[in-house]
XYZ file of C-alpha atoms in Angstrom:
338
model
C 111.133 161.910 17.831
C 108.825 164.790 19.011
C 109.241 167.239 21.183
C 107.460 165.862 24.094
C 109.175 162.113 23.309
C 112.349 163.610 23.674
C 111.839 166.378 26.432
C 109.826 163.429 28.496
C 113.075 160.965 28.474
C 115.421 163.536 29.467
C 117.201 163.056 32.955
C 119.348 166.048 34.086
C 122.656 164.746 36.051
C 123.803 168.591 36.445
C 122.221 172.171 36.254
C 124.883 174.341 34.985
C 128.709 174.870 35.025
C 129.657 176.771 38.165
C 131.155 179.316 35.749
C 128.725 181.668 34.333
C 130.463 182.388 30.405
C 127.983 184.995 28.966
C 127.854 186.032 24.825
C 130.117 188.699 23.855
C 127.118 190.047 21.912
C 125.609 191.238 25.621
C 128.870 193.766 25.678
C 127.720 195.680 22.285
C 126.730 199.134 23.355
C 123.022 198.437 21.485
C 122.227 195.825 23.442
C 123.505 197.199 26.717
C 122.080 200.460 25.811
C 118.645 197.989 25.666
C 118.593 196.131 28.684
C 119.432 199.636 30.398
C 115.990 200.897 29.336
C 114.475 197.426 30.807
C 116.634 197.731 34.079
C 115.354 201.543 35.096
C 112.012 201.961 33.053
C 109.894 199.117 32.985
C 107.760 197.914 35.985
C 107.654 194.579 37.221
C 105.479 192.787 35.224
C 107.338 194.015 32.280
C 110.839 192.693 33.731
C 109.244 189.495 34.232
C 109.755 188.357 30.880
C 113.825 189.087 31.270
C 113.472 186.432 34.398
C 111.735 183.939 32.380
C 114.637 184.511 29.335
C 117.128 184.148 31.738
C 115.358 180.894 33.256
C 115.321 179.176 29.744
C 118.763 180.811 29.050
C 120.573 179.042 31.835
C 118.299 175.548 31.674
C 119.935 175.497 28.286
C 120.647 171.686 28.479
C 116.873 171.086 28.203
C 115.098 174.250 26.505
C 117.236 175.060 22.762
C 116.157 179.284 22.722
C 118.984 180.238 20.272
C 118.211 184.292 21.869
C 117.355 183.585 25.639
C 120.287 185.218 26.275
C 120.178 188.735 24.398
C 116.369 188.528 25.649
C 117.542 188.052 29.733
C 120.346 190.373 29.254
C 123.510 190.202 32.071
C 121.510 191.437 35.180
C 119.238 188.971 35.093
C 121.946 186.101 33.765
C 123.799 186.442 36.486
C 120.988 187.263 39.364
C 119.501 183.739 38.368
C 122.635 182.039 38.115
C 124.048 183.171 41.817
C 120.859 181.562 43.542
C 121.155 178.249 41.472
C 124.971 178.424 42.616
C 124.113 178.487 45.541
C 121.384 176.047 45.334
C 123.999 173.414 44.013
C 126.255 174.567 46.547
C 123.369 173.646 49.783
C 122.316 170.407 47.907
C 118.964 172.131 47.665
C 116.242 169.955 46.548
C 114.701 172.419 43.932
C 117.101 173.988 41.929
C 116.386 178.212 40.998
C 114.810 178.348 37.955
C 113.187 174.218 37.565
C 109.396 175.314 38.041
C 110.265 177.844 34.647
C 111.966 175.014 32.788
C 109.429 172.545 33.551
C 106.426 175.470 32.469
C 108.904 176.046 29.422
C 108.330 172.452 28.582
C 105.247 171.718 29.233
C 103.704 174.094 27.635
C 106.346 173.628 24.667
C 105.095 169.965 24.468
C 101.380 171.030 25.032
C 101.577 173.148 22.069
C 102.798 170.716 19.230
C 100.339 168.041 20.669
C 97.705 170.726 19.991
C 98.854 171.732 16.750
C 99.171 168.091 15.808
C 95.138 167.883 16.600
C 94.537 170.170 13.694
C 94.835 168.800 10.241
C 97.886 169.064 8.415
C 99.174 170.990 11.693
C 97.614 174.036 10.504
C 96.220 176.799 13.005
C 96.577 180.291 14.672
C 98.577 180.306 17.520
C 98.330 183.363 20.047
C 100.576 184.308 22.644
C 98.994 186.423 24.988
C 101.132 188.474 27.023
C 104.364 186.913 24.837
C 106.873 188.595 26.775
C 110.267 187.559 25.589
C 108.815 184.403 23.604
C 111.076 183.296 21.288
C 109.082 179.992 20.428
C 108.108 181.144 17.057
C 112.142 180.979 16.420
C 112.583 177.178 17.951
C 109.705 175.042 17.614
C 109.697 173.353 14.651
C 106.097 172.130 14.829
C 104.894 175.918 14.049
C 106.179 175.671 10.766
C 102.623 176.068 9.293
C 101.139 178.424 11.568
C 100.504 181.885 12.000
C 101.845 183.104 15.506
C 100.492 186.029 16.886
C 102.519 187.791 19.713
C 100.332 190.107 21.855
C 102.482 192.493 24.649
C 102.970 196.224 25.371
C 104.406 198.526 22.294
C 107.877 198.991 23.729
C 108.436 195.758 24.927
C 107.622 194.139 21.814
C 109.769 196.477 20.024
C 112.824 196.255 22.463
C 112.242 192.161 21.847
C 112.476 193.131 18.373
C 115.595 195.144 18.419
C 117.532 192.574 20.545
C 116.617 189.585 18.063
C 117.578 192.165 15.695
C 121.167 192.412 16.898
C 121.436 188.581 17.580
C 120.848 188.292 14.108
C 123.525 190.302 13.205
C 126.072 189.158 15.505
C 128.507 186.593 14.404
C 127.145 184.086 17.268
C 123.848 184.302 15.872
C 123.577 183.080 11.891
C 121.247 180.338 12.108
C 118.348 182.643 13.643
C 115.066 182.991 12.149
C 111.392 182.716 12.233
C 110.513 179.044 11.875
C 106.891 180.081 12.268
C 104.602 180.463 8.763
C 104.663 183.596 9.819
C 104.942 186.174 12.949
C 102.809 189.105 13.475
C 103.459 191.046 16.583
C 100.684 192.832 18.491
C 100.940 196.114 20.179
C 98.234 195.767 22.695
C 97.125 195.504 26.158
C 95.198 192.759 27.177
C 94.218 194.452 30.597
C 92.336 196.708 28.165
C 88.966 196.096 26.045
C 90.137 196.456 22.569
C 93.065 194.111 22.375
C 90.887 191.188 20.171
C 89.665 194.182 17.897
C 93.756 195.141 17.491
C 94.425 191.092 17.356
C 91.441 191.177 14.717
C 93.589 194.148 12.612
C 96.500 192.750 12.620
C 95.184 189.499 10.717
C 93.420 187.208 13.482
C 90.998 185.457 12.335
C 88.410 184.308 14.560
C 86.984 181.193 12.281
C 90.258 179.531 12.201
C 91.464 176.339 14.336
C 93.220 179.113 17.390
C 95.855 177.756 20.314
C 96.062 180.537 22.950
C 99.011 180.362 25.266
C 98.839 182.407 28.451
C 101.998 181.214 30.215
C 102.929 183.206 33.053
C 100.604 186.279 32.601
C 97.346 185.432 34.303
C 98.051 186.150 37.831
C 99.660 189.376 37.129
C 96.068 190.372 36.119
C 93.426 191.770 37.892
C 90.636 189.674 38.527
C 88.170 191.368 36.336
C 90.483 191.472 33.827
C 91.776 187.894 33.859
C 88.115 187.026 33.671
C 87.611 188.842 31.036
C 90.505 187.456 28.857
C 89.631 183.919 29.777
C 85.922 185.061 28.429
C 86.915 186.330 25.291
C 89.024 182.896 24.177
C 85.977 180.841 25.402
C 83.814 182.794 23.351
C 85.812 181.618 20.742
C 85.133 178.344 21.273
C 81.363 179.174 19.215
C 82.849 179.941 15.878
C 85.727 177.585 15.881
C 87.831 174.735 17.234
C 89.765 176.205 20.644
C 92.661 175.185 23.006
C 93.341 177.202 25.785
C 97.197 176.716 27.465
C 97.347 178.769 30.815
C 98.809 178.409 34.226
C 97.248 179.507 37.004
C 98.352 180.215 40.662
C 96.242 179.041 43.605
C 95.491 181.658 46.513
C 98.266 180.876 48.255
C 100.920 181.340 45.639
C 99.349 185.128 45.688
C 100.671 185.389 48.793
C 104.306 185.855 47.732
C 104.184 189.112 46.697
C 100.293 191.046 46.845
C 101.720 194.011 45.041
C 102.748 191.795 42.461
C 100.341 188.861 41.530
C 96.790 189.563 41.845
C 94.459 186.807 39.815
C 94.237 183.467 41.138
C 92.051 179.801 40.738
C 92.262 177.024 43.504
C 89.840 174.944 41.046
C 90.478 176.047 37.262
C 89.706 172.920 36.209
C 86.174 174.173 38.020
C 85.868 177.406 36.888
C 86.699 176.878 32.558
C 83.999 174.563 32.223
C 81.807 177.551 33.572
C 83.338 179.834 30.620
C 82.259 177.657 27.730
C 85.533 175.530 27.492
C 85.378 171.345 27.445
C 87.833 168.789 28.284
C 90.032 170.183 30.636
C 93.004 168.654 32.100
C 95.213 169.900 35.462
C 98.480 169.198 36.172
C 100.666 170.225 38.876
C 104.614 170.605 38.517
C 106.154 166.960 38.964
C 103.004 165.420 37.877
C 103.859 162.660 34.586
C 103.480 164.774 32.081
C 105.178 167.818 33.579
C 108.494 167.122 35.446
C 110.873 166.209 32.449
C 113.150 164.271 34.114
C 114.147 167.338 36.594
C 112.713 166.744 40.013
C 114.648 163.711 41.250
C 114.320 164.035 44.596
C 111.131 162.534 45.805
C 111.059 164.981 49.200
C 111.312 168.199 46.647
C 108.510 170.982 47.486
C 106.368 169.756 44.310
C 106.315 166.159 44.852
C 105.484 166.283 48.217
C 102.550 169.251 47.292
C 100.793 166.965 44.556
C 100.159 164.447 46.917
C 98.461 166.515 49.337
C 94.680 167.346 48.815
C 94.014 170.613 46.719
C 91.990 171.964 49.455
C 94.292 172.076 52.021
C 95.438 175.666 52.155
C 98.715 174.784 54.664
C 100.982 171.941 54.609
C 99.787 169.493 57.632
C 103.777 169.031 58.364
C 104.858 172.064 58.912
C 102.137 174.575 58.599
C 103.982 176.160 55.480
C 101.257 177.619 52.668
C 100.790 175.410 49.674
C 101.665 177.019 47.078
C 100.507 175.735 43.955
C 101.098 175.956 40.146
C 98.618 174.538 37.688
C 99.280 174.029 34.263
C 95.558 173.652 32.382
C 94.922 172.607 28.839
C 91.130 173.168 27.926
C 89.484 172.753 24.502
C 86.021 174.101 23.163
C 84.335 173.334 20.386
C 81.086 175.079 18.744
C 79.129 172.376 19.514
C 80.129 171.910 22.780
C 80.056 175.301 23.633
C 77.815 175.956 26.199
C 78.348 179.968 26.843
């Protein structure tokens, strides 16, 4: 069965044991020494990926990331697992942590359908903004592609370090790249020359390309988001293209201005402008993107996806609707249009 089969008939009873029981590799005094360097020296965006690790660390009965752990590290283990504690505790209807395992998935399932569009399964894939990615370890359906992992130099080199160690501990034999191969990028895509260091490190721009931008748009600057989103449509003139992003509507912004900057209440609008075809929107509890994990038909994102898009505030209680969309988009050259 395929990912998406499997992933789509899976009905969660319980979230997690109310014991957190974390890997004794998290005591060795590398990794600790690591996730010390994360805790004091990087800046938010760059802790981010840590929270989504620990998100697909402790949704572990749905998402298989053999190194989510070592990745999330203990602060943000046991942050996450306090406020879904205490979620299960209240009988809240949306669990801490279910919007990242239903992106996790979605985007998991999004990817092999893509890669299953390409004959023989063959293509580049490109993680933009990769984070703590670890899919080029799990997915088996990027056995015969090149991934290409894009992030800042010492985060992709602390990632490499703690996948390093996992490897070596005793808990950790069975880990390696499933991918045809991994190449990691040391660039920054809020910069101009991250497709000429993509480009270097083997890229190449005539080849059937997925690019996955999962939880990095909206930390962008507008410009810069823009920009991004115009260099993979210009792709979509020399070869074959599908764009994964997801995007936050102006409302989701709202949660934190210092933090999240880039937004789209109409993606599906605005690609089409850029060059890209066939695009498809969904929102979280949508068909293809709840997984069996929003049971409660009065949860937050049930309730949101049946309200118009352009309502900015919810007519029942005036709260901001606050929206995630999850957008698959394809180009081809000749359908490009820009």
């Amino acid at each position: 069965m395929s990912e998406e089969g499997r992933l789509q008939g899976t009905v969660v009873n319980s979230v997690r044991p109310e014991e957190l029981k974390l890997p004794e590799l998290l005591k060795s005094a590398t990794v600790r020494s690591l996730h010390a360097t994360i805790d004091h020296e990087w800046d938010p965006l760059q802790r981010s990926a840590c929270q989504t690790a620990a998100g697909r660390a402790l949704w572990n009965h749905v998402i298989h990331d053999p190194v989510a752990e070592v990745l999330a590290g203990e602060n943000f283990l046991r942050s996450l697992h306090e406020k879904m504690r205490k979620d299960q505790l209240s009988n809240a209807r949306e669990v801490s942590g279910v919007i990242l395992a239903v992106r996790t998935l979605w985007f998991d399932s999004r990817i092999e359908a893509a890669i299953n569009s390409f004959e023989g399964g063959r293509a580049q894939v490109v993680l933009l903004g990769a984070g703590m990615d670890a899919r080029a370890y799990r997915l088996s359906c990027l056995k015969e592609c090149n991934v290409f992992e894009v992030d800042f130099p010492d985060l992709l080199q602390t990632k490499a370090d703690l996948i390093q160690e996992a490897i070596r501990s005793a808990e950790h034999q069975q880990i390696a790249v499933i991918a045809k191969s991994l190449i990691r990028v040391a660039a920054d895509i809020r910069d101009g020359n991250w497709l000429e260091e993509l480009q270097r490190s083997g890229f190449a721009p005539e080849r059937n390309t997925v690019w996955v931008l999962e939880g990095i748009l909206y930390y962008l600057p507008h410009l810069h988001a823009m920009q991004v989103l115009q260099s993979i449509a210009a792709n979509c003139a020399l070869t074959p293209t599908i764009l994964l992003a997801d995007f936050m509507n102006k409302c989701s912004i709202s949660i934190s201005h210092s933090t999240f900057q880039f937004y789209s209440d109409w993606p599906d609008h605005l690609l089409p402008t850029l060059g890209f075809s066939n695009v498809k929107l969904s929102q979280i509890g949508d068909p293809d993107a709840h997984f069996g994990l929003l049971h409660d038909p009065q949860n937050l994102f049930n309730k949101l996806r049946n309200l118009p898009r352009s309502l900015q505030t919810h007519p029942e209680d005036g709260t901001p609707c606050r929206r995630l969309y999850l957008v698959e988009a394809s180009g081809f050259p000749n359908q490009a249009t820009a």
